[in-house]
XYZ file of C-alpha atoms in Angstrom:
314
model
C 0.000 0.000 0.000
C 1.087 3.554 -0.679
C -0.347 6.894 0.353
C -1.013 8.810 -2.867
C -0.763 12.607 -2.578
C -1.360 14.597 -5.737
C -2.656 17.818 -7.252
C -4.927 17.786 -10.301
C -5.309 20.494 -12.931
C -6.965 21.097 -16.278
C -4.852 22.610 -19.052
C -5.710 24.442 -22.266
C -4.523 22.918 -25.542
C -2.833 26.222 -26.399
C -0.624 26.024 -23.297
C 0.566 22.425 -23.696
C 3.600 23.089 -25.928
C 5.142 25.713 -23.629
C 4.316 23.579 -20.567
C 6.141 20.578 -22.055
C 9.121 22.701 -23.103
C 9.507 24.051 -19.555
C 9.452 20.555 -18.037
C 11.848 19.205 -20.669
C 14.362 21.900 -19.753
C 13.947 21.295 -16.027
C 14.312 17.516 -16.364
C 17.348 17.932 -18.657
C 19.042 19.886 -15.863
C 18.102 17.147 -13.396
C 19.405 14.500 -15.819
C 22.747 16.240 -16.110
C 23.069 16.326 -12.340
C 22.120 12.670 -11.826
C 24.167 11.330 -14.761
C 27.246 11.711 -12.596
C 25.966 8.966 -10.299
C 23.808 6.858 -12.658
C 23.684 6.099 -16.389
C 19.972 5.240 -16.205
C 17.588 7.727 -17.815
C 15.122 8.748 -15.155
C 13.425 12.002 -16.092
C 10.872 11.357 -18.870
C 8.479 8.592 -19.905
C 5.661 8.274 -22.429
C 2.952 5.619 -22.027
C -0.374 4.681 -23.552
C -2.740 3.832 -20.686
C -6.022 1.957 -21.013
C -8.058 1.834 -17.813
C -11.295 -0.017 -17.147
C -13.202 0.862 -13.968
C -15.244 -1.819 -12.228
C -18.048 -1.886 -9.695
C -21.317 -3.708 -9.061
C -24.601 -2.595 -10.596
C -25.560 -0.959 -7.279
C -22.112 0.712 -6.957
C -21.068 -1.199 -3.842
C -17.449 -0.041 -4.048
C -18.305 3.573 -4.801
C -20.751 3.672 -1.889
C -17.981 2.413 0.418
C -15.483 5.066 -0.673
C -13.491 2.780 -2.987
C -12.487 2.934 -6.638
C -11.315 -0.113 -8.620
C -9.617 -0.190 -11.996
C -7.482 -2.433 -14.183
C -4.821 -0.546 -16.121
C -3.030 -1.669 -19.251
C 0.253 0.179 -19.774
C 2.089 0.150 -23.121
C 5.446 1.882 -23.602
C 5.816 0.590 -27.185
C 7.889 -2.378 -26.075
C 6.070 -4.122 -23.234
C 2.399 -4.286 -22.223
C 1.717 -4.579 -18.494
C -1.472 -4.924 -16.466
C -2.160 -3.769 -12.932
C -5.157 -3.771 -10.613
C -5.556 -0.689 -8.416
C -7.899 -0.034 -5.526
C -8.089 3.456 -4.003
C -9.929 4.319 -0.781
C -10.127 6.650 2.236
C -9.987 9.755 0.079
C -9.335 13.166 1.611
C -9.379 16.182 -0.655
C -9.476 19.936 -0.696
C -9.872 21.818 -3.950
C -7.465 19.917 -6.261
C -5.258 18.361 -3.562
C -6.058 14.669 -3.172
C -4.771 12.184 -0.613
C -5.820 8.522 -0.396
C -4.645 5.000 0.242
C -3.690 3.140 -2.933
C -3.150 -0.597 -3.465
C -1.447 -1.735 -6.696
C -0.789 -5.342 -7.760
C 0.466 -6.656 -11.119
C -1.836 -8.911 -13.131
C -1.045 -11.407 -15.913
C -3.816 -9.974 -18.134
C -6.694 -7.495 -18.153
C -9.109 -9.627 -16.060
C -9.750 -8.101 -12.586
C -8.809 -10.451 -9.726
C -9.747 -9.238 -6.264
C -7.967 -12.122 -4.548
C -4.545 -10.588 -5.239
C -5.409 -7.522 -3.135
C -4.719 -7.528 0.610
C -7.839 -8.195 2.707
C -7.731 -4.788 4.388
C -7.890 -3.019 1.008
C -11.556 -3.919 0.536
C -14.469 -2.645 2.691
C -14.875 -4.237 6.124
C -17.070 -7.327 6.016
C -16.815 -7.584 2.232
C -17.636 -10.992 0.712
C -14.784 -11.109 -1.805
C -16.175 -14.030 -3.812
C -19.589 -12.377 -4.123
C -18.066 -9.048 -5.065
C -15.840 -10.726 -7.657
C -18.892 -12.419 -9.183
C -20.869 -9.158 -9.371
C -18.140 -6.924 -10.801
C -19.069 -5.167 -14.036
C -17.002 -2.903 -16.318
C -18.559 0.563 -16.116
C -16.430 2.933 -18.164
C -12.943 3.340 -19.581
C -10.314 6.053 -19.659
C -7.821 5.909 -22.493
C -5.030 8.440 -22.692
C -1.420 9.118 -23.512
C 0.633 9.993 -20.450
C 3.831 11.984 -20.693
C 5.577 12.091 -17.327
C 8.563 13.972 -15.959
C 10.311 13.171 -12.673
C 11.290 16.516 -11.194
C 13.644 17.218 -8.290
C 12.410 20.234 -6.358
C 13.682 21.424 -2.971
C 13.637 18.294 -0.758
C 11.213 16.283 -2.885
C 10.811 14.278 -6.061
C 7.594 15.089 -7.899
C 6.147 13.283 -10.900
C 4.418 15.640 -13.321
C 2.051 13.820 -15.688
C 0.324 15.279 -18.740
C -2.688 13.151 -19.720
C -4.484 13.572 -23.056
C -7.289 11.264 -24.121
C -10.887 10.473 -23.284
C -13.370 8.935 -20.862
C -15.798 6.567 -22.617
C -19.088 4.931 -21.656
C -22.106 3.727 -23.651
C -20.496 4.682 -26.981
C -20.002 8.291 -25.864
C -16.871 10.100 -24.729
C -15.623 13.257 -23.029
C -12.075 14.624 -23.331
C -9.184 14.432 -20.869
C -6.641 17.266 -20.851
C -5.155 17.104 -17.377
C -1.962 17.640 -15.431
C -1.243 15.691 -12.245
C 1.546 16.387 -9.766
C 2.287 13.497 -7.402
C 4.786 13.263 -4.561
C 7.116 10.334 -5.151
C 9.167 11.244 -2.107
C 9.100 14.371 -0.051
C 6.407 16.639 1.361
C 3.204 18.516 0.537
C 4.759 21.939 0.925
C 7.241 21.250 -1.877
C 4.408 19.865 -4.018
C 2.405 23.076 -3.576
C 5.397 25.336 -4.116
C 6.294 23.587 -7.365
C 2.641 23.802 -8.465
C 2.848 27.571 -7.890
C 5.842 27.596 -10.280
C 3.607 26.004 -12.932
C 0.686 28.436 -12.607
C 2.319 30.556 -15.352
C 0.888 27.976 -17.793
C -2.715 28.792 -16.850
C -3.486 25.551 -15.076
C -6.941 25.282 -13.526
C -7.059 23.482 -10.185
C -9.502 20.573 -10.562
C -11.241 18.587 -7.835
C -12.681 15.758 -9.969
C -10.703 12.553 -10.463
C -11.038 10.622 -13.706
C -13.069 8.027 -11.776
C -15.514 10.590 -10.377
C -15.954 12.112 -13.840
C -16.509 8.626 -15.228
C -19.244 7.848 -12.699
C -20.917 11.171 -13.460
C -20.738 10.490 -17.198
C -22.008 6.943 -16.747
C -25.038 8.101 -14.769
C -25.594 11.296 -16.786
C -25.351 13.421 -13.628
C -25.486 17.189 -13.939
C -22.853 19.342 -12.217
C -23.786 20.529 -8.730
C -23.602 23.918 -7.113
C -22.260 24.283 -3.589
C -25.274 26.040 -2.107
C -24.557 26.290 1.614
C -24.284 29.792 3.005
C -20.855 30.985 4.051
C -20.602 32.435 7.524
C -18.015 34.801 8.902
C -16.646 31.852 10.893
C -16.116 29.486 7.937
C -12.643 28.010 7.725
C -10.425 27.885 4.652
C -11.359 24.299 3.761
C -15.053 25.248 3.606
C -14.283 28.346 1.592
C -12.116 26.452 -0.900
C -14.754 23.749 -1.312
C -17.379 26.429 -1.999
C -15.097 28.258 -4.435
C -13.860 25.182 -6.292
C -17.198 23.420 -6.702
C -18.992 26.524 -7.909
C -16.154 27.421 -10.259
C -16.304 23.967 -11.840
C -20.106 24.204 -12.035
C -19.954 27.614 -13.714
C -17.327 26.424 -16.226
C -19.383 23.375 -17.184
C -22.667 25.250 -17.687
C -21.000 28.500 -18.871
C -22.658 30.745 -16.273
C -20.562 33.896 -15.863
C -23.131 35.661 -13.654
C -23.152 32.809 -11.137
C -19.353 32.675 -11.199
C -19.053 36.378 -10.438
C -21.475 35.949 -7.546
C -19.268 33.165 -6.188
C -16.082 35.212 -6.577
C -17.601 38.178 -4.754
C -18.614 35.922 -1.869
C -15.084 34.470 -1.760
C -13.631 37.967 -1.796
C -15.791 39.015 1.160
C -14.595 36.002 3.139
C -10.920 36.341 2.253
C -10.854 39.957 3.384
C -11.107 38.672 6.966
C -8.532 35.880 6.599
C -4.807 35.977 7.524
C -3.690 36.130 3.888
C -5.623 39.327 3.223
C -2.407 41.395 3.279
C -0.509 39.186 0.809
C 0.296 40.887 -2.546
C -1.242 37.959 -4.456
C -4.599 38.638 -2.819
C -4.438 42.294 -3.878
C -3.564 41.207 -7.446
C -6.490 38.775 -7.439
C -8.851 41.510 -6.217
C -7.643 43.854 -8.969
C -8.179 41.163 -11.612
C -11.644 40.505 -10.196
C -12.714 44.052 -11.150
C -12.435 43.297 -14.879
C -13.591 39.698 -15.352
C -15.209 39.344 -18.771
C -14.333 35.737 -19.565
C -15.238 32.948 -17.168
C -12.651 30.504 -18.473
C -9.854 33.056 -18.800
C -10.176 34.060 -15.147
C -10.706 30.521 -13.810
C -7.537 29.355 -15.618
C -5.543 32.512 -14.857
C -2.208 32.397 -13.051
C -3.329 34.603 -10.166
C -6.567 32.673 -9.549
C -4.819 29.312 -9.294
C -1.837 30.719 -7.395
C -4.073 32.229 -4.707
C -5.905 28.927 -4.193
C -2.617 27.051 -3.847
C -1.341 29.596 -1.327
C -4.515 29.170 0.709
C -4.127 25.385 0.694
C -0.469 25.741 1.719
C -1.428 27.976 4.646
C -3.725 25.375 6.187
C -2.565 23.851 9.450
C -2.729 20.193 8.420
C 0.124 20.597 5.978
């Protein structure tokens, strides 16, 4: 078992080339440094990944906080298969943390018996669950990944481009994921702040959660609870992130501006209110005329990451 800690972002097609060039240059510098102690190339990989997500018809695993997939990985030379179960998810905005169990498989057939007993929900009848498993949806994408050394950490940066498919329909994937391979959350967030220049939009929805929504034709949801003067940063970020993603999906600029003004009112009373980034964000807020341009803007994403970094649990 490993404890997966990662940040998720959406990226615009127009920003991908410059994003890749930046990471290539960074990893080349890392490669030069590490070549003195190892001849093994370590910085960049490209894979074609085919993932099938499984559950029962009544979504037993989903209802118990678990996600199950079988991944086929092809680097052009070797095809590998792996079963993955994720559970005990904690998230705030686009920062995700969860337990992850990975076991190699001989082929693409899911086999629950290879997973440790404690990976599955308490009291689970493994044989019954195995019998009732059904493929629900697939995600197929090309992954380009860079292993980056930053401060005291190693961070894998993955660019995923492809699609989520179910019932002969599909939706696109254009995502960036930053995952700690070794190190700490603070370095992860600080490196993410370095990447905000490429207009990355912090994203709270995993590929699995998007797949379940697509499968069940679920509409995006607003975060409708009223903010109080006593709300903490995690509540504020949840409100901000969910309503931003809702507004982007339904293209509702008026609702987005209402959300931003509520966030602004709350942030004015928070400890970061004197930071220059907050003042820059407030200035940008005065002239929002494009929902997507502001949501993906450097200052919008940077401020969210700074708020996450300021939270006590880090």
